[in-house]
């Protein structure tokens, strides 16, 4: 009887946890279905495609984002919390957001993105290979990106937007967001201490929103805090 009870309780626990994506999900990559929603941010989308966030992309709370960033990418809460809180303003629900709502122009979403079009020029939500080609083709001759190539790519993307988008928003806020995003892809896909990231990992991350585990990528072995990432961000921004 005791054993039976234990088994029943364990089964119940399993069912309950089955509804929590990050606790019980096996974290394999799955493409979003037609009803799943995704954001302009490849990092959040990758976390959803691996089930660290709800695969639906809907009804996501701030603690869910912080847990997912830590579990999936070893990104510390201090780096995530401000953007996550801002993200709540993208919709009407008091404590949750839907990933697609983050395309709201001017909240966190910004012009001169590395992989999406400017809002005034087209689709600011979905990946665009033409836009991404600036980053994809950067740092020629070697198989990695680094802070100098990332800084240059940021300048090139901004120059293109300034030349083609009369409605561009380009204040210090957008500059800071863009620089931190550059530091994120270098640190999360590469070495957060040196800011050197294999091109193949970065490209899979942006193009497929897929953790390149099969290609040899591993979750960073240190929790990436703002103290760790600041020098990378500064080096990108100072270029
Ligand atoms: C998400 O929230 C909406 C209301 O904000 C609700 O109607 C819906 O049932 C929720 N979906 C899930 C999967 O919890
Ligand atoms: C761009 O700016 C012009 C002038 O302010 C405005 O009329 C137009 O609606 C804007 N277009 C977009 C797509 O924001
Ligand atoms: C991708 O961006 C380019 C450059 O702005 C644009 O010409 C093209 O139509 C976009 N493609 C899609 C599928 O939106
Ligand atoms: C980045 O890589 C390029 C190409 O190897 C190199 O010229 C440049 O010095 C590197 N930048 C840094 C900061 O190491
Ligand atoms: C942590 O990862 C870096 C590469 O990003 C590697 O150089 C270092 O040796 C690793 N440290 C440990 C303790 O595994």
Tab-separated table of C-alpha atoms and ligand atoms in Angstrom:
chain	number	residue	atom	x	y	z
A	1	UNK	CA	0.000	0.000	0.000
A	2	UNK	CA	2.798	2.366	0.932
A	3	UNK	CA	4.551	1.631	-2.344
A	4	UNK	CA	1.378	2.116	-4.319
A	5	UNK	CA	0.783	5.454	-2.637
A	6	UNK	CA	4.322	6.575	-3.343
A	7	UNK	CA	3.952	5.563	-6.957
A	8	UNK	CA	0.693	7.473	-7.262
A	9	UNK	CA	2.219	10.552	-5.664
A	10	UNK	CA	5.229	10.370	-7.956
A	11	UNK	CA	2.945	9.996	-10.956
A	12	UNK	CA	0.971	13.027	-9.828
A	13	UNK	CA	4.156	15.032	-9.346
A	14	UNK	CA	5.233	14.060	-12.836
A	15	UNK	CA	1.936	15.235	-14.282
A	16	UNK	CA	2.107	18.539	-12.429
A	17	UNK	CA	5.686	19.164	-13.513
A	18	UNK	CA	4.767	18.141	-17.022
A	19	UNK	CA	2.991	21.450	-17.360
A	20	UNK	CA	6.106	23.399	-16.385
A	21	UNK	CA	8.132	23.644	-19.555
A	22	UNK	CA	11.508	24.210	-17.970
A	23	UNK	CA	11.264	21.496	-15.333
A	24	UNK	CA	10.238	18.477	-17.375
A	25	UNK	CA	10.865	19.392	-20.999
A	26	UNK	CA	13.611	17.340	-22.624
A	27	UNK	CA	14.942	20.509	-24.264
A	28	UNK	CA	15.449	19.154	-27.733
A	29	UNK	CA	15.038	21.712	-30.502
A	30	UNK	CA	11.617	21.814	-32.130
A	31	UNK	CA	10.491	24.294	-34.742
A	32	UNK	CA	7.592	26.464	-33.588
A	33	UNK	CA	4.172	25.290	-34.744
A	34	UNK	CA	1.721	27.532	-36.608
A	35	UNK	CA	0.123	28.672	-33.353
A	36	UNK	CA	3.382	29.237	-31.442
A	37	UNK	CA	4.628	32.816	-31.410
A	38	UNK	CA	8.173	34.114	-31.440
A	39	UNK	CA	9.925	37.448	-30.849
A	40	UNK	CA	12.438	39.672	-32.640
A	41	UNK	CA	15.071	38.302	-30.213
A	42	UNK	CA	16.933	35.148	-31.303
A	43	UNK	CA	17.906	34.403	-27.698
A	44	UNK	CA	14.348	34.259	-26.375
A	45	UNK	CA	13.249	32.312	-29.451
A	46	UNK	CA	16.013	29.763	-28.958
A	47	UNK	CA	14.972	29.307	-25.326
A	48	UNK	CA	11.399	28.671	-26.504
A	49	UNK	CA	12.474	26.333	-29.316
A	50	UNK	CA	14.300	24.227	-26.711
A	51	UNK	CA	11.461	24.345	-24.189
A	52	UNK	CA	13.242	26.442	-21.580
A	53	UNK	CA	10.384	28.890	-22.166
A	54	UNK	CA	6.883	27.647	-23.037
A	55	UNK	CA	7.088	26.434	-26.622
A	56	UNK	CA	3.877	28.345	-27.328
A	57	UNK	CA	5.727	31.608	-26.674
A	58	UNK	CA	2.679	32.807	-24.734
A	59	UNK	CA	1.882	33.872	-21.169
A	60	UNK	CA	5.503	34.179	-20.124
A	61	UNK	CA	6.324	35.696	-16.737
A	62	UNK	CA	9.456	37.551	-15.640
A	63	UNK	CA	10.644	34.688	-13.373
A	64	UNK	CA	10.153	32.263	-16.287
A	65	UNK	CA	12.440	34.400	-18.460
A	66	UNK	CA	15.080	34.666	-15.736
A	67	UNK	CA	15.030	30.910	-15.042
A	68	UNK	CA	15.167	30.064	-18.745
A	69	UNK	CA	18.096	32.417	-19.431
A	70	UNK	CA	20.016	30.894	-16.525
A	71	UNK	CA	19.224	27.280	-17.364
A	72	UNK	CA	19.648	27.585	-21.108
A	73	UNK	CA	22.498	30.058	-21.456
A	74	UNK	CA	23.871	30.535	-17.932
A	75	UNK	CA	22.919	34.208	-18.216
A	76	UNK	CA	22.616	35.791	-14.781
A	77	UNK	CA	19.392	37.465	-13.627
A	78	UNK	CA	21.087	40.866	-13.398
A	79	UNK	CA	21.544	40.866	-17.178
A	80	UNK	CA	18.009	39.843	-17.958
A	81	UNK	CA	15.686	41.443	-15.446
A	82	UNK	CA	15.528	44.987	-16.799
A	83	UNK	CA	14.678	43.971	-20.373
A	84	UNK	CA	12.234	41.354	-19.078
A	85	UNK	CA	10.408	43.911	-16.939
A	86	UNK	CA	10.282	46.389	-19.815
A	87	UNK	CA	8.870	43.616	-21.974
A	88	UNK	CA	5.760	43.443	-19.790
A	89	UNK	CA	4.737	46.811	-21.232
A	90	UNK	CA	4.294	45.138	-24.617
A	91	UNK	CA	0.862	43.824	-23.670
A	92	UNK	CA	-2.078	44.200	-21.317
A	93	UNK	CA	-1.633	41.120	-19.134
A	94	UNK	CA	-0.444	42.263	-15.704
A	95	UNK	CA	2.297	39.693	-15.149
A	96	UNK	CA	2.993	37.933	-18.441
A	97	UNK	CA	3.923	38.653	-22.034
A	98	UNK	CA	3.660	36.951	-25.421
A	99	UNK	CA	6.897	36.791	-27.397
A	100	UNK	CA	5.451	38.276	-30.591
A	101	UNK	CA	4.304	41.376	-28.700
A	102	UNK	CA	7.971	42.237	-28.154
A	103	UNK	CA	8.030	43.479	-31.755
A	104	UNK	CA	6.400	46.648	-30.402
A	105	UNK	CA	8.586	49.302	-31.977
A	106	UNK	CA	10.614	51.436	-29.614
A	107	UNK	CA	10.051	49.421	-26.425
A	108	UNK	CA	13.019	47.036	-26.612
A	109	UNK	CA	12.787	46.367	-30.333
A	110	UNK	CA	14.999	48.807	-32.192
A	111	UNK	CA	16.212	49.843	-35.621
A	112	UNK	CA	19.521	48.721	-37.143
A	113	UNK	CA	19.067	45.201	-35.764
A	114	UNK	CA	21.524	42.451	-36.676
A	115	UNK	CA	18.886	40.137	-38.087
A	116	UNK	CA	15.552	41.940	-38.538
A	117	UNK	CA	14.394	44.773	-40.740
A	118	UNK	CA	13.699	48.241	-39.385
A	119	UNK	CA	10.067	48.694	-38.423
A	120	UNK	CA	9.491	51.409	-41.021
A	121	UNK	CA	11.123	49.313	-43.769
A	122	UNK	CA	9.440	45.935	-43.408
A	123	UNK	CA	9.188	42.927	-41.125
A	124	UNK	CA	10.773	43.733	-37.756
A	125	UNK	CA	9.772	40.389	-36.198
A	126	UNK	CA	11.191	37.588	-38.332
A	127	UNK	CA	14.759	36.730	-39.259
A	128	UNK	CA	15.959	38.211	-42.563
A	129	UNK	CA	19.019	36.674	-44.280
A	130	UNK	CA	19.801	39.861	-46.227
A	131	UNK	CA	19.994	41.850	-42.999
A	132	UNK	CA	21.972	39.097	-41.279
A	133	UNK	CA	24.509	38.877	-44.128
A	134	UNK	CA	26.405	41.887	-42.705
A	135	UNK	CA	27.180	39.892	-39.577
A	136	UNK	CA	27.471	36.554	-41.366
A	137	UNK	CA	30.175	37.903	-43.708
A	138	UNK	CA	32.114	39.821	-41.072
A	139	UNK	CA	35.647	39.075	-39.844
A	140	UNK	CA	36.692	37.456	-43.147
A	141	UNK	CA	39.528	34.962	-43.218
A	142	UNK	CA	38.977	33.513	-39.741
A	143	UNK	CA	36.308	31.241	-38.298
A	144	UNK	CA	35.300	33.416	-35.345
A	145	UNK	CA	33.699	36.748	-34.546
A	146	UNK	CA	35.127	39.039	-31.898
A	147	UNK	CA	34.569	42.455	-30.345
A	148	UNK	CA	36.163	44.309	-33.280
A	149	UNK	CA	34.086	42.516	-35.900
A	150	UNK	CA	30.949	42.949	-33.782
A	151	UNK	CA	31.601	46.684	-33.380
A	152	UNK	CA	32.148	47.065	-37.105
A	153	UNK	CA	28.968	45.114	-37.948
A	154	UNK	CA	26.989	47.354	-35.631
A	155	UNK	CA	28.350	50.448	-37.361
A	156	UNK	CA	27.599	48.992	-40.794
A	157	UNK	CA	24.032	48.091	-39.882
A	158	UNK	CA	23.500	51.567	-38.445
A	159	UNK	CA	24.963	53.208	-41.572
A	160	UNK	CA	22.565	51.188	-43.750
A	161	UNK	CA	19.587	52.179	-41.621
A	162	UNK	CA	20.607	55.832	-41.549
A	163	UNK	CA	20.910	55.773	-45.335
A	164	UNK	CA	17.634	53.976	-46.045
A	165	UNK	CA	15.252	54.664	-43.162
A	166	UNK	CA	14.057	58.262	-42.763
A	167	UNK	CA	12.103	57.133	-39.684
A	168	UNK	CA	15.044	55.643	-37.822
A	169	UNK	CA	15.121	55.900	-34.034
A	170	UNK	CA	18.742	56.108	-32.944
A	171	UNK	CA	19.282	57.440	-29.444
A	172	UNK	CA	21.638	56.391	-26.675
A	173	UNK	CA	19.021	53.853	-25.547
A	174	UNK	CA	19.118	52.005	-28.872
A	175	UNK	CA	22.916	52.170	-28.962
A	176	UNK	CA	23.119	50.578	-25.510
A	177	UNK	CA	20.638	47.841	-26.460
A	178	UNK	CA	22.492	47.092	-29.705
A	179	UNK	CA	25.869	46.912	-27.933
A	180	UNK	CA	24.554	44.610	-25.233
A	181	UNK	CA	23.038	42.328	-27.874
A	182	UNK	CA	26.409	42.109	-29.614
A	183	UNK	CA	28.027	41.212	-26.300
A	184	UNK	CA	25.296	38.597	-25.721
A	185	UNK	CA	25.917	36.676	-28.926
A	186	UNK	CA	29.697	36.786	-28.453
A	187	UNK	CA	29.477	35.714	-24.807
A	188	UNK	CA	26.701	33.145	-25.020
A	189	UNK	CA	27.791	31.498	-28.275
A	190	UNK	CA	31.491	31.928	-27.498
A	191	UNK	CA	33.711	32.757	-24.573
A	192	UNK	CA	32.154	35.378	-22.281
A	193	UNK	CA	35.572	36.349	-20.934
A	194	UNK	CA	37.244	37.005	-24.288
A	195	UNK	CA	34.257	37.814	-26.489
A	196	UNK	CA	35.422	35.393	-29.180
A	197	UNK	CA	32.686	33.224	-30.694
A	198	UNK	CA	32.865	30.554	-33.431
A	199	UNK	CA	31.096	31.767	-36.565
A	200	UNK	CA	29.318	28.460	-37.051
A	201	UNK	CA	27.686	28.654	-33.606
A	202	UNK	CA	26.587	32.281	-34.051
A	203	UNK	CA	25.129	31.562	-37.483
A	204	UNK	CA	23.096	28.570	-36.309
A	205	UNK	CA	21.875	30.607	-33.340
A	206	UNK	CA	20.601	33.454	-35.536
A	207	UNK	CA	19.438	31.484	-38.566
A	208	UNK	CA	17.823	28.489	-36.861
A	209	UNK	CA	17.323	29.790	-33.322
A	210	UNK	CA	18.864	26.525	-32.280
A	211	UNK	CA	21.511	25.768	-29.658
A	212	UNK	CA	24.404	24.356	-31.733
A	213	UNK	CA	24.976	21.452	-29.354
A	214	UNK	CA	25.495	18.911	-32.154
A	215	UNK	CA	28.196	21.215	-33.546
A	216	UNK	CA	30.038	21.298	-30.215
A	217	UNK	CA	28.584	24.317	-28.436
A	218	UNK	CA	28.147	24.001	-24.669
A	219	UNK	CA	26.294	26.224	-22.241
A	220	UNK	CA	28.849	28.726	-20.863
A	221	UNK	CA	30.560	27.237	-17.803
A	222	UNK	CA	30.375	30.492	-15.815
A	223	UNK	CA	27.236	32.424	-14.960
A	224	UNK	CA	27.457	35.448	-17.214
A	225	UNK	CA	26.883	38.513	-15.063
A	226	UNK	CA	26.922	42.124	-16.129
A	227	UNK	CA	30.342	42.395	-14.477
A	228	UNK	CA	31.645	39.688	-16.822
A	229	UNK	CA	29.947	41.005	-19.938
A	230	UNK	CA	30.593	44.744	-19.434
A	231	UNK	CA	34.154	44.689	-20.795
A	232	UNK	CA	32.933	42.860	-23.927
A	233	UNK	CA	30.116	45.340	-24.367
A	234	UNK	CA	32.492	48.283	-23.848
A	235	UNK	CA	34.960	46.908	-26.395
A	236	UNK	CA	32.168	46.542	-28.970
A	237	UNK	CA	30.779	49.993	-28.214
A	238	UNK	CA	34.145	51.760	-28.198
A	239	UNK	CA	35.160	50.632	-31.657
B	1	LIG	C1	-2.814	32.889	-21.544
B	1	LIG	O1	-3.462	34.025	-21.021
B	1	LIG	C2	-4.694	34.308	-21.622
B	1	LIG	C3	-5.232	35.600	-21.041
B	1	LIG	O2	-4.201	36.508	-20.825
B	1	LIG	C4	-5.646	33.148	-21.386
B	1	LIG	O3	-6.846	33.396	-22.070
B	1	LIG	C5	-5.018	31.864	-21.899
B	1	LIG	O4	-5.829	30.773	-21.536
B	1	LIG	C6	-3.653	31.653	-21.321
B	1	LIG	N1	-3.038	30.509	-21.959
B	1	LIG	C7	-2.352	29.601	-21.291
B	1	LIG	C8	-1.748	28.509	-22.121
B	1	LIG	O5	-2.193	29.658	-20.084
B	2	LIG	C1	7.675	57.817	-41.191
B	2	LIG	O1	7.694	59.185	-40.805
B	2	LIG	C2	6.781	59.987	-41.557
B	2	LIG	C3	7.002	61.413	-41.144
B	2	LIG	O2	7.119	61.552	-39.768
B	2	LIG	C4	5.361	59.498	-41.266
B	2	LIG	O3	4.441	60.247	-42.035
B	2	LIG	C5	5.258	58.027	-41.654
B	2	LIG	O4	4.006	57.532	-41.284
B	2	LIG	C6	6.311	57.209	-40.944
B	2	LIG	N1	6.264	55.840	-41.440
B	2	LIG	C7	6.383	54.783	-40.643
B	2	LIG	C8	6.287	53.458	-41.305
B	2	LIG	O5	6.561	54.882	-39.447
B	3	LIG	C1	14.825	41.209	-46.167
B	3	LIG	O1	15.412	42.469	-46.106
B	3	LIG	C2	15.709	43.017	-47.394
B	3	LIG	C3	16.478	44.311	-47.165
B	3	LIG	O2	15.715	45.235	-46.448
B	3	LIG	C4	14.420	43.214	-48.166
B	3	LIG	O3	14.685	43.714	-49.452
B	3	LIG	C5	13.695	41.875	-48.269
B	3	LIG	O4	12.444	42.053	-48.868
B	3	LIG	C6	13.508	41.254	-46.898
B	3	LIG	N1	12.982	39.916	-47.043
B	3	LIG	C7	11.885	39.530	-46.416
B	3	LIG	C8	11.467	38.118	-46.642
B	3	LIG	O5	11.242	40.285	-45.691
B	4	LIG	C1	39.365	40.158	-34.256
B	4	LIG	O1	39.763	39.309	-35.300
B	4	LIG	C2	40.452	39.971	-36.352
B	4	LIG	C3	40.757	38.927	-37.424
B	4	LIG	O2	41.570	37.923	-36.897
B	4	LIG	C4	41.717	40.633	-35.813
B	4	LIG	O3	42.339	41.364	-36.860
B	4	LIG	C5	41.368	41.577	-34.683
B	4	LIG	O4	42.536	42.119	-34.114
B	4	LIG	C6	40.586	40.827	-33.630
B	4	LIG	N1	40.139	41.733	-32.596
B	4	LIG	C7	40.438	41.567	-31.308
B	4	LIG	C8	39.889	42.561	-30.345
B	4	LIG	O5	41.136	40.651	-30.920
B	5	LIG	C1	35.158	27.200	-19.541
B	5	LIG	O1	34.946	27.466	-20.914
B	5	LIG	C2	36.031	28.133	-21.540
B	5	LIG	C3	35.635	28.383	-22.993
B	5	LIG	O2	34.558	29.223	-23.087
B	5	LIG	C4	37.285	27.307	-21.454
B	5	LIG	O3	38.370	28.025	-22.018
B	5	LIG	C5	37.582	26.965	-20.016
B	5	LIG	O4	38.663	26.065	-19.968
B	5	LIG	C6	36.368	26.317	-19.356
B	5	LIG	N1	36.632	26.122	-17.932
B	5	LIG	C7	36.340	25.003	-17.310
B	5	LIG	C8	36.644	24.974	-15.848
B	5	LIG	O5	35.855	24.041	-17.887
